[in-house]
Short mmCIF file of C-alpha atoms in Angstrom, two decimals:
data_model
loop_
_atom_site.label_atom_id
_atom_site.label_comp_id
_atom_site.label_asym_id
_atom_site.label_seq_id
_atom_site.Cartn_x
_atom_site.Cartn_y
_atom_site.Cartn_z
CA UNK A 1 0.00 0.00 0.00
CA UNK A 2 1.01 3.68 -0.73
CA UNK A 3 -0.63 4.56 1.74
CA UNK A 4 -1.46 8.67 1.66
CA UNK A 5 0.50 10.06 -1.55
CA UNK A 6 0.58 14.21 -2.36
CA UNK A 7 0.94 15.70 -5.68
CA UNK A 8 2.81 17.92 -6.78
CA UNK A 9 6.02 17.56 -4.07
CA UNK A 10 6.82 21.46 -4.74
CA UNK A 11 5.27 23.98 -6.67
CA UNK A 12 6.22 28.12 -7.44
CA UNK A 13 3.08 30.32 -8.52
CA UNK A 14 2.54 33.89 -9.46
CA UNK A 15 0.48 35.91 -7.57
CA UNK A 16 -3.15 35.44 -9.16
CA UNK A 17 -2.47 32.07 -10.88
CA UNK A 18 -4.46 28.69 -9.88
CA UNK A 19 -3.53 25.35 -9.38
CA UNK A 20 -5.07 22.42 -7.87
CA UNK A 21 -3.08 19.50 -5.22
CA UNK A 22 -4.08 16.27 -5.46
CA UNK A 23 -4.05 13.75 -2.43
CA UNK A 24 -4.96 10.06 -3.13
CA UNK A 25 -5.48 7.33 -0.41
CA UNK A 26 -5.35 3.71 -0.95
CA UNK A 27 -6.28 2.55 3.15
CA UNK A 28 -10.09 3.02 2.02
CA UNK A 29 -10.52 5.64 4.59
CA UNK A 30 -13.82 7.28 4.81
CA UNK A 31 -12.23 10.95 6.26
CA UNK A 32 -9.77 13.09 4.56
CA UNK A 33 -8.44 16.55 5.43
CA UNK A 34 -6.43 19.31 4.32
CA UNK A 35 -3.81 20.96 6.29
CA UNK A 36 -1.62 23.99 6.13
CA UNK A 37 1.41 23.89 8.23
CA UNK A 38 3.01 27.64 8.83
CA UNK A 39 6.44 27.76 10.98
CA UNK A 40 5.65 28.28 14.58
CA UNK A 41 1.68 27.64 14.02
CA UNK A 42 1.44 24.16 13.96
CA UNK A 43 -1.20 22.52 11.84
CA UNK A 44 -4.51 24.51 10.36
CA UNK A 45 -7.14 22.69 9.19
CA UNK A 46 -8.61 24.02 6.02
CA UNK A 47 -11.17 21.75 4.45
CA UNK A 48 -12.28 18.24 5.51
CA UNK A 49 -14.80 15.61 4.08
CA UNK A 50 -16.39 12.76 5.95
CA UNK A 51 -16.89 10.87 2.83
CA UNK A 52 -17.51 10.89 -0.43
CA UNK A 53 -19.08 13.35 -1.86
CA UNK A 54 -19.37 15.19 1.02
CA UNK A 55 -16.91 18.44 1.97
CA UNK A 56 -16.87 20.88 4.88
CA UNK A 57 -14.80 23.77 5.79
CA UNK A 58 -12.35 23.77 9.13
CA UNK A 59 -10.17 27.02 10.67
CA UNK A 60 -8.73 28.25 7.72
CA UNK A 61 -11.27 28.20 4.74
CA UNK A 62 -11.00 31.04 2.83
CA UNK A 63 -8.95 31.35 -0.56
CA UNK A 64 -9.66 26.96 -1.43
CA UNK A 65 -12.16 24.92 -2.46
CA UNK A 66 -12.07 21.29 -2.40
CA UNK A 67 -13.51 18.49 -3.97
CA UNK A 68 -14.36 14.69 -3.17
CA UNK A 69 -15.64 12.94 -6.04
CA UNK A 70 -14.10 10.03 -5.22
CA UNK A 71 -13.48 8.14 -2.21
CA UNK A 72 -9.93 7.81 -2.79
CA UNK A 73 -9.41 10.65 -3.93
CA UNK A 74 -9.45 14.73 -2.50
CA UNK A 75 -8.98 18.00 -4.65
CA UNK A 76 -7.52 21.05 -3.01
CA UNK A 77 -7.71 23.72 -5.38
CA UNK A 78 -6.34 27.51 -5.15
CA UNK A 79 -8.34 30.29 -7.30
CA UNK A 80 -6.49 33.14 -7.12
CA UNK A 81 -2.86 32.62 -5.34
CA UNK A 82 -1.78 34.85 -2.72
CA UNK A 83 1.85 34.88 -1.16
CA UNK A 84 0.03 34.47 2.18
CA UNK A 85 -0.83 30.85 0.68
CA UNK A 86 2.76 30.40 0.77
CA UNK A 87 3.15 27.21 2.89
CA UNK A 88 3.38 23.53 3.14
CA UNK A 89 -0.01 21.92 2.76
CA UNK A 90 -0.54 18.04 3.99
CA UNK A 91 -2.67 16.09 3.02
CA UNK A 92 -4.60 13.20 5.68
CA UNK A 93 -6.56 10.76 5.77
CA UNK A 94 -8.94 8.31 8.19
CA UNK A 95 -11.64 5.61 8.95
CA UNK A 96 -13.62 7.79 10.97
CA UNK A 97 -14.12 5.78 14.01
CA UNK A 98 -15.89 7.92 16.85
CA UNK A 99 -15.89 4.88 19.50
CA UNK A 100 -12.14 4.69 19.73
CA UNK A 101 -8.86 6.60 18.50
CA UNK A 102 -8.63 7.55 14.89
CA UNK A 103 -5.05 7.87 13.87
CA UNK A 104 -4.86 10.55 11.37
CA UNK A 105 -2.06 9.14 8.22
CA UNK A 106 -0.33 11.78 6.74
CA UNK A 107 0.73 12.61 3.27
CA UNK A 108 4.67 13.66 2.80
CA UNK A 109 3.44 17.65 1.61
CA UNK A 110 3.31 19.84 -0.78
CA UNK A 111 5.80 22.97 -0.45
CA UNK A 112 3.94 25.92 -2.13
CA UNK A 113 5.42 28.87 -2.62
CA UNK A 114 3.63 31.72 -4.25
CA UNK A 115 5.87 34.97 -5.83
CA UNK B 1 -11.63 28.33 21.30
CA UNK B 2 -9.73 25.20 21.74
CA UNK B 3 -5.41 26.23 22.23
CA UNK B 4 -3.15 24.13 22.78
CA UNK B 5 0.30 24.93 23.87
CA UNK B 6 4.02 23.51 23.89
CA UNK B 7 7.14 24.63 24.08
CA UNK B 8 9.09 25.81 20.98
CA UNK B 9 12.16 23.46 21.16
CA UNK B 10 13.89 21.71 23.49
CA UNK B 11 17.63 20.49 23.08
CA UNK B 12 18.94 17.00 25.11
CA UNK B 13 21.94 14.94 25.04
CA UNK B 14 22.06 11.53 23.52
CA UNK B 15 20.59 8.98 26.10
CA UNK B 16 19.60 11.19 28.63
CA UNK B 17 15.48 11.00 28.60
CA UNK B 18 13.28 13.85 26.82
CA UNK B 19 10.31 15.26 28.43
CA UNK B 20 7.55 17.56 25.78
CA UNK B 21 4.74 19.15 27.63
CA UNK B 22 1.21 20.16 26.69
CA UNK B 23 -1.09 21.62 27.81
CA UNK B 24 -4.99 21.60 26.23
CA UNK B 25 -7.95 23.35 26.97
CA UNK B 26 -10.95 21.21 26.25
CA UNK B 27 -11.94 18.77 29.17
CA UNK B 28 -14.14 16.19 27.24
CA UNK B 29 -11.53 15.42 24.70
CA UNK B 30 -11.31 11.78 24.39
CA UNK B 31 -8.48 10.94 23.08
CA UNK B 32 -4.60 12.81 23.08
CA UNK B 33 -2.18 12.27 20.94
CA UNK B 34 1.68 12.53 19.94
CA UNK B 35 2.47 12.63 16.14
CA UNK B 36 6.39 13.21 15.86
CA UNK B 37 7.33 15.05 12.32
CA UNK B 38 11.15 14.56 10.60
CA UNK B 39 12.52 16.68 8.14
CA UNK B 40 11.12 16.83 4.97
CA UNK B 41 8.07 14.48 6.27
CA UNK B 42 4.67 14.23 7.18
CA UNK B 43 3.76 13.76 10.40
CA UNK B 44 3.77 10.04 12.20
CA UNK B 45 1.29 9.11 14.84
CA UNK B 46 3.56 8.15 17.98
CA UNK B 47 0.99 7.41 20.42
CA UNK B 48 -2.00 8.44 22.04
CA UNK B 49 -4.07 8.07 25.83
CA UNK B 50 -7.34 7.59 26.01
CA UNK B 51 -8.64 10.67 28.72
CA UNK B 52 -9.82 7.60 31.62
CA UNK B 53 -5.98 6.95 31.60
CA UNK B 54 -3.57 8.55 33.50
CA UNK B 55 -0.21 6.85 31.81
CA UNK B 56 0.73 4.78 28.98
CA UNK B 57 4.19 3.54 28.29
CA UNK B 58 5.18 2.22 24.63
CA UNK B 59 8.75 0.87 24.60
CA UNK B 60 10.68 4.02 25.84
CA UNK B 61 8.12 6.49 25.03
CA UNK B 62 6.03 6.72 28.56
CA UNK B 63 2.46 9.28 28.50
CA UNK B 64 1.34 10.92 31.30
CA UNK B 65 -2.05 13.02 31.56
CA UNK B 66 -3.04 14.96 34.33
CA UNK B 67 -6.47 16.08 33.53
CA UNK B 68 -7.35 18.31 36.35
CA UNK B 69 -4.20 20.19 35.18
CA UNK B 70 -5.00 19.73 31.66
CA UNK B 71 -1.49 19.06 30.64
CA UNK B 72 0.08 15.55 28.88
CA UNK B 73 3.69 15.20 28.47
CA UNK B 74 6.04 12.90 26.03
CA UNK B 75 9.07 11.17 27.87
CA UNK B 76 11.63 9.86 25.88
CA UNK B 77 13.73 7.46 27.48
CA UNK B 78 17.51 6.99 26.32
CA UNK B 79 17.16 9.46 23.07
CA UNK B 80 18.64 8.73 20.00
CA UNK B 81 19.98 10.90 17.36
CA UNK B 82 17.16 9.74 15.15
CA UNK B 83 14.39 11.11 17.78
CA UNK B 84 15.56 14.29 16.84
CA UNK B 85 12.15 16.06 14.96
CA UNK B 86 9.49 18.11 15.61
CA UNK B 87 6.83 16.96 18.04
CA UNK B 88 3.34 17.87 17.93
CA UNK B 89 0.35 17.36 20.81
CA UNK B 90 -2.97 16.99 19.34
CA UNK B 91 -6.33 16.99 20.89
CA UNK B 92 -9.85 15.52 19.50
CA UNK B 93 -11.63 19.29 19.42
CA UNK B 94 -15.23 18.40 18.40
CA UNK B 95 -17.41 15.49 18.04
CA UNK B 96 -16.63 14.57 14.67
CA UNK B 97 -12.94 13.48 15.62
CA UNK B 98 -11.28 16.59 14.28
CA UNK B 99 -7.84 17.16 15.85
CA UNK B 100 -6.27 20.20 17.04
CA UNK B 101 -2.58 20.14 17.06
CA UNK B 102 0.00 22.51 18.70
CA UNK B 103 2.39 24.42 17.72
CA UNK B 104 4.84 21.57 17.65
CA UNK B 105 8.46 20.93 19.69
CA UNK B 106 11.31 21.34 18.03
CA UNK B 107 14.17 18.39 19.40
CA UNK B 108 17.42 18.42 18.68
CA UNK B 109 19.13 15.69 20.17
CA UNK B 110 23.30 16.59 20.63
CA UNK B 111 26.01 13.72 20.77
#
């Protein structure tokens, strides 16, 4: 198994351009989320989906959209760039058990810098 | 809103023990966890306690929660080179299971 896999690895945008991370998951998990990780800030959460089909925003919505058409599969997209979306973004996945601890597997990031 | 807090870094000698601290703010969180980060990587799961516990112990990494303090801590017994990473606390912050994570310890780990 892959397990949680990020594409691109890196990535350099203009200011105003668009682009759009992918994050696949091959553990069929039903929960997948989108992080941000800024130095000395720890991890934001910016969208998450419960399953597919299904999306919903966490802390730090504004400036993405996401999509989960697929089960395996879970969209981050940017609009509009802005160099205060300059970050590394992870990627995360899990079954979505309430009754008992759901580990949270982690992609290896996307570093996005935006000029 | 939910905060929780660590120290920035912490720096320790090979094999004496590490201790990270944490401290959270929401009482009915189930579950705590320790997800340790290396360079360059995502972030691992280490461990976690389940909030009727008051320690855990995994091999050399030992948990202890205090709840009426609110505060867990990490302790890393004999620390290798390769501990050395980031380490980030992370609480379950709503009834869906979504985690909120510290700002993460930084641990560099000195010969």
């Amino acid at each position: 198994n892959a397990g949680v896999t990020q594409t691109p690895k890196f990535r350099v945008l203009k200011t105003g351009q668009s682009m759009t991370l992918l994050c696949a998951q091959d553990m069929n998990h039903e929960y997948m989320y989108w992080y941000r990780q800024d130095p000395g800030m720890g991890l934001r959460l910016i969208h998450y989906s419960v399953g597919e089909g299904t999306t919903a925003k966490g802390e730090v919505p504004d400036g993405y959209n996401v999509s989960r058409l697929k089960k395996q599969n879970f969209l981050l997209g940017l609009e509009s760039a802005a160099p205060s979306q300059t970050s590394v973004y992870f990627c995360a996945s899990s079954y979505g058990r309430r009754v008992q601890a759901d580990t949270q597997y982690f992609g290896p990031g996307t570093r996005l810098t935006v000029l | 809103g939910e905060d929780v807090e660590q120290s920035l870094f912490l720096s320790v000698r090979e094999g004496d023990s590490s201790v990270i601290n944490c401290t959270y703010t929401d009482s009915s969180s189930t579950y705590l966890y320790w997800y340790k980060q290396e360079p360059g990587a995502g972030l691992q799961l280490l461990t976690y306690i389940f909030s009727n516990m008051d320690m855990k112990q995994d091999q050399r990494l030992t948990v202890l929660l205090n709840k009426k303090d609110k505060h867990l801590s990490l302790r890393i017994a004999d620390t290798q080179t390769g501990d050395s990473a980031i380490y980030f606390c992370a609480e379950v912050a709503d009834s869906w299971g979504k985690l909120q994570f510290g700002a993460g310890t930084q641990v560099v780990v000195t010969p």
